[in-house]
Coordinates of C-alpha atoms in Angstrom, one line a residue:
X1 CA -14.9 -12.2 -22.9
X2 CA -13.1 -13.7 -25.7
X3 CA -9.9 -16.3 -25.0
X4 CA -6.6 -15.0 -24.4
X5 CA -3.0 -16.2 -26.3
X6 CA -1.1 -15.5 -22.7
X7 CA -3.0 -16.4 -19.7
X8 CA -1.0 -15.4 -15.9
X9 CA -2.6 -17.7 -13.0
X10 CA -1.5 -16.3 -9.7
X11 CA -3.2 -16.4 -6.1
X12 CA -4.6 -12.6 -6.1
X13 CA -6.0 -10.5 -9.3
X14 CA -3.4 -7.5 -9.4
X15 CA -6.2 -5.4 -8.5
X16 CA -7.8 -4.6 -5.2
X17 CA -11.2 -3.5 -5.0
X18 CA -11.8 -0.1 -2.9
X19 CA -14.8 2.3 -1.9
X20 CA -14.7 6.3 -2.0
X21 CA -16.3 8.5 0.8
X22 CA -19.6 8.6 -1.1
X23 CA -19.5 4.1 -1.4
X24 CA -18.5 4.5 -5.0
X25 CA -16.6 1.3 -6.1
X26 CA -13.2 1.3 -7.9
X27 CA -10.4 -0.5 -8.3
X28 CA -7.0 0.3 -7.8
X29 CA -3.2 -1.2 -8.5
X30 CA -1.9 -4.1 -6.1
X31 CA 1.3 -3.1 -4.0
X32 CA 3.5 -6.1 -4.4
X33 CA 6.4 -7.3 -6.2
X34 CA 4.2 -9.6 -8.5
X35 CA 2.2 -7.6 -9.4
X36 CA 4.9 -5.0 -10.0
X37 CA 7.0 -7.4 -12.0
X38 CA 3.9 -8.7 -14.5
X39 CA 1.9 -5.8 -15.6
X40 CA 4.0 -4.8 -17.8
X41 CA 4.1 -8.2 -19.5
X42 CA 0.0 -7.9 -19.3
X43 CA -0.1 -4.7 -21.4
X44 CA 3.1 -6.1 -23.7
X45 CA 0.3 -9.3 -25.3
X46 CA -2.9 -10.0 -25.5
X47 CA -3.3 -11.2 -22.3
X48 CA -5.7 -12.2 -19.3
X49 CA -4.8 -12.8 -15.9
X50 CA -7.3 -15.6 -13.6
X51 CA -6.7 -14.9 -9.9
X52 CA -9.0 -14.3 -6.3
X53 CA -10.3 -10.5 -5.9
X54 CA -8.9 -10.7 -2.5
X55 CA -12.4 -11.3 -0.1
X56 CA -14.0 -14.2 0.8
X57 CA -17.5 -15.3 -0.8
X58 CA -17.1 -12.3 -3.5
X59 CA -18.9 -13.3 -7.0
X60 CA -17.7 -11.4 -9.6
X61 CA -18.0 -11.7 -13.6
X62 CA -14.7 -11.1 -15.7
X63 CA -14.1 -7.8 -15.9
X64 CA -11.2 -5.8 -17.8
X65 CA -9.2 -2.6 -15.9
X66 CA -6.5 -0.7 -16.9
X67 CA -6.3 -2.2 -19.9
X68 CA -5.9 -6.2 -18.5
X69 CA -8.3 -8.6 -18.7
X70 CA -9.3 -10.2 -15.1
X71 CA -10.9 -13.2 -14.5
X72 CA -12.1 -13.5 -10.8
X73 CA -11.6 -16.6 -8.7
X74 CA -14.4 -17.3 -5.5
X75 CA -13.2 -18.3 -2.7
X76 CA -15.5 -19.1 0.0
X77 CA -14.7 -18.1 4.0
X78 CA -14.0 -21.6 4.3
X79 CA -11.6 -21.8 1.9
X80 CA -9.6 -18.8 2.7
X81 CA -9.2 -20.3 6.0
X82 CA -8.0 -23.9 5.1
X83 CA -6.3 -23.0 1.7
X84 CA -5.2 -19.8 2.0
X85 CA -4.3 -19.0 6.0
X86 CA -3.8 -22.6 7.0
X87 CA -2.1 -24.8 3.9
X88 CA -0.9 -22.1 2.0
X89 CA 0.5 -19.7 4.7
X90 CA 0.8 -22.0 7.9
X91 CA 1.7 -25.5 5.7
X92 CA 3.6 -24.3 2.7
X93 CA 5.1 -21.1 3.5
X94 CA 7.0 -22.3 7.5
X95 CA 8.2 -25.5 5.4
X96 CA 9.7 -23.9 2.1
X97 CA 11.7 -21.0 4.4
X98 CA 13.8 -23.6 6.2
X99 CA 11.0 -24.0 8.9
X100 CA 11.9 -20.5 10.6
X101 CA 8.3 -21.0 12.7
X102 CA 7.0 -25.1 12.3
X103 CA 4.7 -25.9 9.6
X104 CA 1.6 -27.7 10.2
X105 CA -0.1 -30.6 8.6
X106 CA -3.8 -31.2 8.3
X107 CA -5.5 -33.6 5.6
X108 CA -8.6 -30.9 5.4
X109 CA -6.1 -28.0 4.8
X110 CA -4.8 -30.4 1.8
X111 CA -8.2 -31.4 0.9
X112 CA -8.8 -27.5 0.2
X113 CA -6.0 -26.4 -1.2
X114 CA -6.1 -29.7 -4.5
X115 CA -9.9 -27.7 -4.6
X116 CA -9.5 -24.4 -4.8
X117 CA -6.4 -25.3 -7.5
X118 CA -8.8 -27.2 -9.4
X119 CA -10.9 -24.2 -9.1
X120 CA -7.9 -21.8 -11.2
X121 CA -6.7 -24.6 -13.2
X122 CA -10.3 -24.9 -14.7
X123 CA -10.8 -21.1 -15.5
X124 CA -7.5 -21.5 -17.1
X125 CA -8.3 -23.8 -19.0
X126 CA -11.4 -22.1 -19.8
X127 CA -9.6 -18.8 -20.9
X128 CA -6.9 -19.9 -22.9
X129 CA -6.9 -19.9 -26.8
X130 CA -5.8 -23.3 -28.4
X131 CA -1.8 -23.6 -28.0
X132 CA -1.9 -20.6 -26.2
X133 CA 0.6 -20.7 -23.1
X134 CA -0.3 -20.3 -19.6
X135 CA 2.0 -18.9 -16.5
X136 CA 1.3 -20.0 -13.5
X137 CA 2.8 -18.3 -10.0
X138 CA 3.9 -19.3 -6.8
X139 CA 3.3 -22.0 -4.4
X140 CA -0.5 -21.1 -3.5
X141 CA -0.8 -23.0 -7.2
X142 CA 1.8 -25.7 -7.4
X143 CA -0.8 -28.5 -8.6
X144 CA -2.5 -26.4 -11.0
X145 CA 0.3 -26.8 -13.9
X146 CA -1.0 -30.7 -14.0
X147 CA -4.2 -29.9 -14.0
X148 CA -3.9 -27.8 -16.6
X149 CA -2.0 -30.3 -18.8
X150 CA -4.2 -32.7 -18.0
X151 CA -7.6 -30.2 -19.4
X152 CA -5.2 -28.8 -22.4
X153 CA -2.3 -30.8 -23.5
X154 CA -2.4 -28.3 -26.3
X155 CA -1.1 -25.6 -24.5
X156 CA 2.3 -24.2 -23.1
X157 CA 2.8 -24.3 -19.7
X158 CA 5.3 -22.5 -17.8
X159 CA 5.7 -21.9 -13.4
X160 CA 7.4 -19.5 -11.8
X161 CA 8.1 -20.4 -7.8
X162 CA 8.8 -16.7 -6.1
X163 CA 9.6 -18.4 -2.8
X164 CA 12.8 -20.5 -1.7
X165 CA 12.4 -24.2 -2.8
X166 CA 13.5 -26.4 0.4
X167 CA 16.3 -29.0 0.6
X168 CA 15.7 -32.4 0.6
X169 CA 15.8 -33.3 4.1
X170 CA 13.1 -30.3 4.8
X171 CA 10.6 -30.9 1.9
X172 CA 10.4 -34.7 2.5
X173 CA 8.5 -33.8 5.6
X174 CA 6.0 -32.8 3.5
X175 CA 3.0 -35.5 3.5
X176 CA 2.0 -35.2 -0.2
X177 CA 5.6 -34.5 -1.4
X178 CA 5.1 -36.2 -4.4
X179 CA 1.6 -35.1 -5.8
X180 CA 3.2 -31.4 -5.2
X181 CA 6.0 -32.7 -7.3
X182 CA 4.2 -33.9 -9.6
X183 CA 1.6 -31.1 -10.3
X184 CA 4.9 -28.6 -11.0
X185 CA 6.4 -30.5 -13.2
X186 CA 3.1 -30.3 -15.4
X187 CA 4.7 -27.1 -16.7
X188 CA 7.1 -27.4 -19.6
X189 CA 9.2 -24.8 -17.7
X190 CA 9.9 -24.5 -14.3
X191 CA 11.3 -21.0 -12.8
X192 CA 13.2 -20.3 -9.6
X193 CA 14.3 -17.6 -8.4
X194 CA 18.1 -19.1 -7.4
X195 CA 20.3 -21.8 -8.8
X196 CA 20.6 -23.6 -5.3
X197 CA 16.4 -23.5 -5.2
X198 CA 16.2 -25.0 -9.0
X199 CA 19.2 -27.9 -7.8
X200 CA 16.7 -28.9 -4.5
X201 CA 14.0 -28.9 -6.0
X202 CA 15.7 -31.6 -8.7
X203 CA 17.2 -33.8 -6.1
X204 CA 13.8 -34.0 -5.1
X205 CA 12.0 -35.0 -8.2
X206 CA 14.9 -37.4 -8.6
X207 CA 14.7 -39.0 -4.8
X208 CA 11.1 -39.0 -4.8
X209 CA 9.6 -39.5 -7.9
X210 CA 12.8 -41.8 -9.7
X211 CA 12.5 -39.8 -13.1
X212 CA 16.1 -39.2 -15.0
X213 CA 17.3 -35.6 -14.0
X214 CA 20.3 -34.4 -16.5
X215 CA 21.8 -30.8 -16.0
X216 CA 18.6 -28.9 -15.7
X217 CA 15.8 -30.6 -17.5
X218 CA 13.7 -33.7 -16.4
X219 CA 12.1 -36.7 -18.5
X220 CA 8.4 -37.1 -17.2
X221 CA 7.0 -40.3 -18.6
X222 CA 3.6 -39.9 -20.7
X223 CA 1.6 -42.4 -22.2
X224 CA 3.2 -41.6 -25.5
X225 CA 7.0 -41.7 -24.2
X226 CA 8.6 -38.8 -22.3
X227 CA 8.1 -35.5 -22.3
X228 CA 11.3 -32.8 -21.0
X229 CA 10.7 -30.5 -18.4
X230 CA 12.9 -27.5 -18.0
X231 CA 13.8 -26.2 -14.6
X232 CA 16.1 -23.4 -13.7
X233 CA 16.9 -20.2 -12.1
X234 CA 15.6 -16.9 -13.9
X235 CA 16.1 -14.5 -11.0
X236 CA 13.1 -11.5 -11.1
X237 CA 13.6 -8.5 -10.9
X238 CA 12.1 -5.0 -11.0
X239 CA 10.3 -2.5 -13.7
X240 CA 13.0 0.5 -12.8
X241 CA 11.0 2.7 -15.2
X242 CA 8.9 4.3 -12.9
X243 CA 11.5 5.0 -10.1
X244 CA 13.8 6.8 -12.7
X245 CA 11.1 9.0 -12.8
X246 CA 10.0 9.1 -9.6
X247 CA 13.7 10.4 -8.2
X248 CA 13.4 13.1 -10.4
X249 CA 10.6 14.8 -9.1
X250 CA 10.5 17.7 -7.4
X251 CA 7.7 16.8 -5.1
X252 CA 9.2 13.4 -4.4
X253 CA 12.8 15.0 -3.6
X254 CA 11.2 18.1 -1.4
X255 CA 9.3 15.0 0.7
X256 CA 12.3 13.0 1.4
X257 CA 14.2 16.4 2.5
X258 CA 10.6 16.3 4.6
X259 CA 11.1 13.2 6.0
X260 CA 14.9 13.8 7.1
X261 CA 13.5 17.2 8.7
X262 CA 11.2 15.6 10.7
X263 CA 13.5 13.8 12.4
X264 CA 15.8 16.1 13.3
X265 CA 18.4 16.0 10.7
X266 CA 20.3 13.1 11.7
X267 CA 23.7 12.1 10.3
X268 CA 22.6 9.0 9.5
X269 CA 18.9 7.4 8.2
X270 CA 19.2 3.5 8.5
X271 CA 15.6 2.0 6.6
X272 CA 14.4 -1.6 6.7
X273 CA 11.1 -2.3 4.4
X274 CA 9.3 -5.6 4.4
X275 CA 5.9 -7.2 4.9
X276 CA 5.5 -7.8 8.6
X277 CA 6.7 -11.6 8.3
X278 CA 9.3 -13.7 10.7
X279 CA 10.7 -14.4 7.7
X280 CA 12.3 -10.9 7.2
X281 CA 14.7 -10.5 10.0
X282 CA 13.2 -7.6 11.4
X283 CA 13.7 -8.7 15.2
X284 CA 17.1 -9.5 14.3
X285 CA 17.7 -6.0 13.4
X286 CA 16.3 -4.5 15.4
X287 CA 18.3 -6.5 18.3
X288 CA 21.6 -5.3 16.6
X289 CA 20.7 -1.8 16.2
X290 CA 19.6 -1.7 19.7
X291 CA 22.8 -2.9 21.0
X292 CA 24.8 -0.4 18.8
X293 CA 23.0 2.3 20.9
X294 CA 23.4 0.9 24.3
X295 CA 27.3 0.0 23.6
X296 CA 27.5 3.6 22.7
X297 CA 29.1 2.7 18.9
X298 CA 25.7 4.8 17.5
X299 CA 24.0 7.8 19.4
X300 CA 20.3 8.8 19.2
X301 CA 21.0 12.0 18.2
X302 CA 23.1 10.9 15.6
X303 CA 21.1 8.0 13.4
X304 CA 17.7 7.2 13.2
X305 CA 16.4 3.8 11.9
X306 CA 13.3 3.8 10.1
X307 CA 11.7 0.3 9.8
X308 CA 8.5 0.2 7.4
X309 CA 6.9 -3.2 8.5
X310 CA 3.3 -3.5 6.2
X311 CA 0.4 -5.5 7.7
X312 CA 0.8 -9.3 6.8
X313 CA -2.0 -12.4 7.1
X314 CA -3.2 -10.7 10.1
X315 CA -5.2 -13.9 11.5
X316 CA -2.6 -16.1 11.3
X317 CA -1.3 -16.7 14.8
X318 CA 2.7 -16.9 14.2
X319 CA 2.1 -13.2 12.9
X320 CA 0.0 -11.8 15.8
X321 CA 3.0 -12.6 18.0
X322 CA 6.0 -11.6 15.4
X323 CA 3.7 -8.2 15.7
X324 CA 3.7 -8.5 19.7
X325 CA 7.4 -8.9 20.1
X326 CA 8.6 -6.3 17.1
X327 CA 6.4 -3.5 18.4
X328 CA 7.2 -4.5 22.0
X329 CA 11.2 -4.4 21.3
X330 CA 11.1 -0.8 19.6
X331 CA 9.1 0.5 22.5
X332 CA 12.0 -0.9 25.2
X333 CA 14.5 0.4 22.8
X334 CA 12.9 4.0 22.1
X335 CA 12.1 4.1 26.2
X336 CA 15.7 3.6 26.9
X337 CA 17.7 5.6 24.4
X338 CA 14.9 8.3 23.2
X339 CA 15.6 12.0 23.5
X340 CA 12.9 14.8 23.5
X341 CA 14.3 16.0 19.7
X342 CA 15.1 12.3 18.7
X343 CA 14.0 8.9 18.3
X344 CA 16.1 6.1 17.9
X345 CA 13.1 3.5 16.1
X346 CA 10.6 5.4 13.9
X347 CA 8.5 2.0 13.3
X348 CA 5.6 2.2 10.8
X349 CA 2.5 -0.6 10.9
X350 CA 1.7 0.4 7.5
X351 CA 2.0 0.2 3.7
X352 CA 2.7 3.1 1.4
X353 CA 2.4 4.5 -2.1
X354 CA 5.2 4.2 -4.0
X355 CA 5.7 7.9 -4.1
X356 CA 6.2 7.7 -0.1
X357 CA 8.3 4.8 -0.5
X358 CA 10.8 6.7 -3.1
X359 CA 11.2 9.0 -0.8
X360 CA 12.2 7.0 2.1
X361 CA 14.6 5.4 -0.1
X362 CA 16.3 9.3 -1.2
X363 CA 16.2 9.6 2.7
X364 CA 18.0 6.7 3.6
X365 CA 21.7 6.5 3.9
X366 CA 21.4 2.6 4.7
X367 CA 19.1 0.1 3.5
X368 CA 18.9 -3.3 5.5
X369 CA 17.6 -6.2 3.8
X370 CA 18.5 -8.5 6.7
X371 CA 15.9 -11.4 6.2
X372 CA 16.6 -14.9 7.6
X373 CA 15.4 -16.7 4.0
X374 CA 13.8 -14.8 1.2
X375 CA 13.1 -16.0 -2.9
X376 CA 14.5 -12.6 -3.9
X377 CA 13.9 -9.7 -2.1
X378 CA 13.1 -6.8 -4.7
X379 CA 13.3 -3.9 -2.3
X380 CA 17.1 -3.9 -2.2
X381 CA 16.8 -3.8 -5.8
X382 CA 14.3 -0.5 -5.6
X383 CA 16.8 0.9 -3.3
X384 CA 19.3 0.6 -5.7
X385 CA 17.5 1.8 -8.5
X386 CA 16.8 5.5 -6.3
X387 CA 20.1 6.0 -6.1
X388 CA 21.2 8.0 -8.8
X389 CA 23.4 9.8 -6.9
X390 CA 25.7 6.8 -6.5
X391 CA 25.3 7.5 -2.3
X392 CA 24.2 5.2 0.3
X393 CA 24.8 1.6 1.5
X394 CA 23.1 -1.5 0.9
X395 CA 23.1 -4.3 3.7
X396 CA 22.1 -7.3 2.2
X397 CA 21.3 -10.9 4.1
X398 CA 23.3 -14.1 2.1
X399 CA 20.1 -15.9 2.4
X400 CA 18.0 -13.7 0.0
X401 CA 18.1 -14.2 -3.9
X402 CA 19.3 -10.3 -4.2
X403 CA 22.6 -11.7 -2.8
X404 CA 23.7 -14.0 -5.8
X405 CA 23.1 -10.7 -8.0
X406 CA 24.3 -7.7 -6.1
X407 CA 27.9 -8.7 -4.9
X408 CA 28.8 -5.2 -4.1
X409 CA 26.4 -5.0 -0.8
X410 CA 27.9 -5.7 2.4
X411 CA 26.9 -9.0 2.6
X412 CA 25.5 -10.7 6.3
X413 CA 24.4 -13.7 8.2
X414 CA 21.9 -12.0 10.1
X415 CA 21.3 -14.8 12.3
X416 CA 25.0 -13.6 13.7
X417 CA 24.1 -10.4 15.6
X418 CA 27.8 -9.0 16.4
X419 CA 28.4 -9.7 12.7
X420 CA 25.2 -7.6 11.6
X421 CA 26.2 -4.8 13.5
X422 CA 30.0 -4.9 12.3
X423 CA 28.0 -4.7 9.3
X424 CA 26.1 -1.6 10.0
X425 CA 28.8 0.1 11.3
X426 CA 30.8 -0.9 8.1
X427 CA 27.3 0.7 6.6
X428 CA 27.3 4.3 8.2
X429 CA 31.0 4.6 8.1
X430 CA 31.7 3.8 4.9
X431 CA 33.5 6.9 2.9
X432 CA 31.6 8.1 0.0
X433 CA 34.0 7.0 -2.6
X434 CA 34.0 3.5 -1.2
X435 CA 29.8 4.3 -1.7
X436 CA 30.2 5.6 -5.0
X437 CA 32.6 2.7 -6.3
X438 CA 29.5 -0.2 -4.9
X439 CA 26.5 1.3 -5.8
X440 CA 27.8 2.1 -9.5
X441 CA 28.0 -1.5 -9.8
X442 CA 25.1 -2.6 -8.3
X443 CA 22.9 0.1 -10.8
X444 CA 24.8 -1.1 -13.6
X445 CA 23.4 -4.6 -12.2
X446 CA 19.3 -3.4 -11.6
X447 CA 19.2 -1.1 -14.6
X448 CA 20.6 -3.6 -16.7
X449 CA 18.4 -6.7 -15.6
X450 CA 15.0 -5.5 -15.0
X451 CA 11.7 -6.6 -15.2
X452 CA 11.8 -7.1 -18.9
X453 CA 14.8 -8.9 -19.3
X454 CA 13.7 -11.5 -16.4
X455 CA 10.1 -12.0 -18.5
X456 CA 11.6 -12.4 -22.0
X457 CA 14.0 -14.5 -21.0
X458 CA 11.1 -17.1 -19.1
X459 CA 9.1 -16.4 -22.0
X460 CA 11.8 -17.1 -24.3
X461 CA 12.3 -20.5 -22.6
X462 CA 8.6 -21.3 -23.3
X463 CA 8.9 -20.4 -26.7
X464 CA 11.7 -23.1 -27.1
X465 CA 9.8 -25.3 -25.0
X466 CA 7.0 -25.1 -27.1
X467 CA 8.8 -25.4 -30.4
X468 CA 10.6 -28.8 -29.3
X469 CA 7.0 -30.1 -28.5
X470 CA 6.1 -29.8 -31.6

């Protein structure tokens, strides 16, 4: 496989590998906002993309499909444990999302995860063409941008962190603060998804690490001098192409007519949609909506809520139990308030096509994007991108990216449970001209900022980076 101009570095390959009835082997798409939001960059250049197929001890050559060239990463059982499961998911991930569920620290999970980012650095390295630039993603990789620069100082190096950057007082708890600081601002751009994330992670590099911080770019001494790092929000967003299209299928309409038959017509659909992660809010939720119905402000027969919560990191332990008490909540709820013709919780342990998903979103009257700390949240933004009709209601949490954008939501604190459910009562009541007047402006907002603009405008900051290096 020849070297690629534009090389993407991110945890997974935007592929999964699958097995028909008859053990023929195929690949199919990723579900995932990443993936969602890249692909069409991939097709756009002559690109490659470096990344783990997804299963432990799995050898693979580089391979292209659907058109993108994929360069598999093996991880062994091992590493998926430490790196992936335990520093990535269990140090990382608790720690950067205000330490929701505790983080934990262990020198072998570390030891793994400087490996394995060794491990994607070097096949970036490898796959790059001389001053080609390569984009690395998310905090699985936050050393590999050093690694890189030290291995090709030739080429342009741009990060994009997808998750919420912690404040100071959180991230020093961190025992290798610094080398993580240090291996991000390897990049010559560094990309978060809100202002306030891009301002932390600066006092940081400035508290820590003593380099001179003006506005939003950092000197990093080098043996020759300095060298300017740029680091600032470029909020992501969605490619609202294929959900333009989508709403305007006949199939995809009849379905979500379907879905709104089969439970029993109610006057109201509330929808929540998010991995199965404590991070999301879903318990919160689903404690307001609960207390609605036994205060008597929504009826049964009246409003369904439909909450879509897809399998997550299933062997991590802080999940198992976010499982436990979510599914044992809905049943209480559904045992106390459930009719024979309705339910009052429709809850779904399951991902679907985005065809399904389209049509839960033409269903829904309400969306509620309630989570407790979230980078962006993209699904309010695929909400708002079905609704061409200029209907339904948008709940969004302050603590999600979305909320810097989309103004016109009915914004919560969803750790406040009476105010979440003034909220969704605000939601369901709302008159449709009220509806009409938001959700023009939040279309206006999605249609107008998608996908592409969020990539040409990080790739245009790379391009200027690169120019002033030279």
């Amino acid at each position: 496989m020849t070297n690629a101009e534009f090389v993407v570095v991110a945890n997974r390959l935007p592929v999964d590998r699958v097995w028909d009835d008859d053990g023929t082997e195929s690949w199919r798409t990723s579900p995932g906002g990443l993936v969602a939001a890249l692909e069409p960059v991939m097709r756009s250049v002559d690109g490659a993309w470096v990344g783990w197929p997804g299963q432990a001890d799995v050898e693979l050559e580089p391979f292209t499909e659907n058109g993108i060239r994929l360069i598999p990463i093996t991880l062994s059982a091992q590493e998926v444990e430490e790196f992936y499961e335990g520093f990535a998911n269990d140090t990382i991930w608790p720690l950067y999302h205000d330490v929701i569920s505790s983080p934990q620290y262990h020198r072998e999970w570390w030891d793994a995860y400087v490996t394995v980012n060794r491990r994607f650095a070097e096949a970036a390295a490898s796959a790059v063409v001389p001053n080609g630039t390569v984009w690395v993603h998310d905090y699985q990789l936050q050393l590999v941008p050093e690694m890189v620069r030290a291995l090709r100082p030739d080429v342009t190096i741009g990060y994009f962190h997808h998750i919420p950057f912690p404040m100071h007082g959180l991230y020093a708890q961190l025992p290798w603060r610094d080398q993580m600081l240090r291996g991000l601002l390897g990049a010559d751009v560094v990309g978060f998804q809100r202002g306030q994330d891009a301002t932390y992670f600066l006092a940081a590099v400035r508290r820590r690490l003593k380099y001179p911080v003006k506005s939003t770019t950092v000197a990093v001494p080098t043996e020759d001098g300095e060298r300017t790092v740029i680091a600032k929000a470029f909020p992501i967003s969605i490619d609202t192409a294929p959900y333009l299209e989508l709403i305007a299928d006949p199939d995809v309409q009849a379905r979500a007519l379907e879905i709104r038959k089969s439970l029993g017509n109610p006057k109201k659909i509330l929808l929540g949609v998010d991995r199965l992660d404590y991070t999301k809010g879903i318990r919160h939720r689903i404690k307001a909506y609960g207390e609605l119905l036994a205060e008597g402000r929504l009826k049964v027969e009246d409003v369904t809520f439909i909450q879509v919560a897809s399998p997550s990191r299933e062997r991590v332990d802080a999940y198992v139990h976010l499982r436990d008490e979510i599914e044992l909540a809905v049943g209480r709820i559904n045992g106390d308030t459930d009719t024979m013709g309705h339910s009052a919780i429709r809850y779904l342990h399951q991902a679907f096509p985005r065809e399904e998903m389209v049509a839960l979103y033409l269903a829904a009257d309400v969306m509620l994007v309630t989570a407790l700390r979230d980078g962006m949240n993209l699904v309010a933004k695929e909400y708002i991108a079905t609704r061409a009709d200029n209907r339904g209601a948008l709940v969004l949490s302050e603590f999600t990216g979305a909320a810097d954008e989309l103004r016109q939501a009915i914004l919560v604190n969803p750790h406040d449970i009476e105010f979440l459910k003034d909220a969704i009562m605000t939601a369901v009541e709302m008159e449709p001209a009220e509806q009409s007047k938001r959700m023009r402006s939040l279309r206006r907002r999605v249609l107008e900022h998608d996908v592409q603009a969020w990539s040409s405008s990080f790739l245009e900051a790379l391009v200027t980076a690169r120019t002033q290096r030279r």
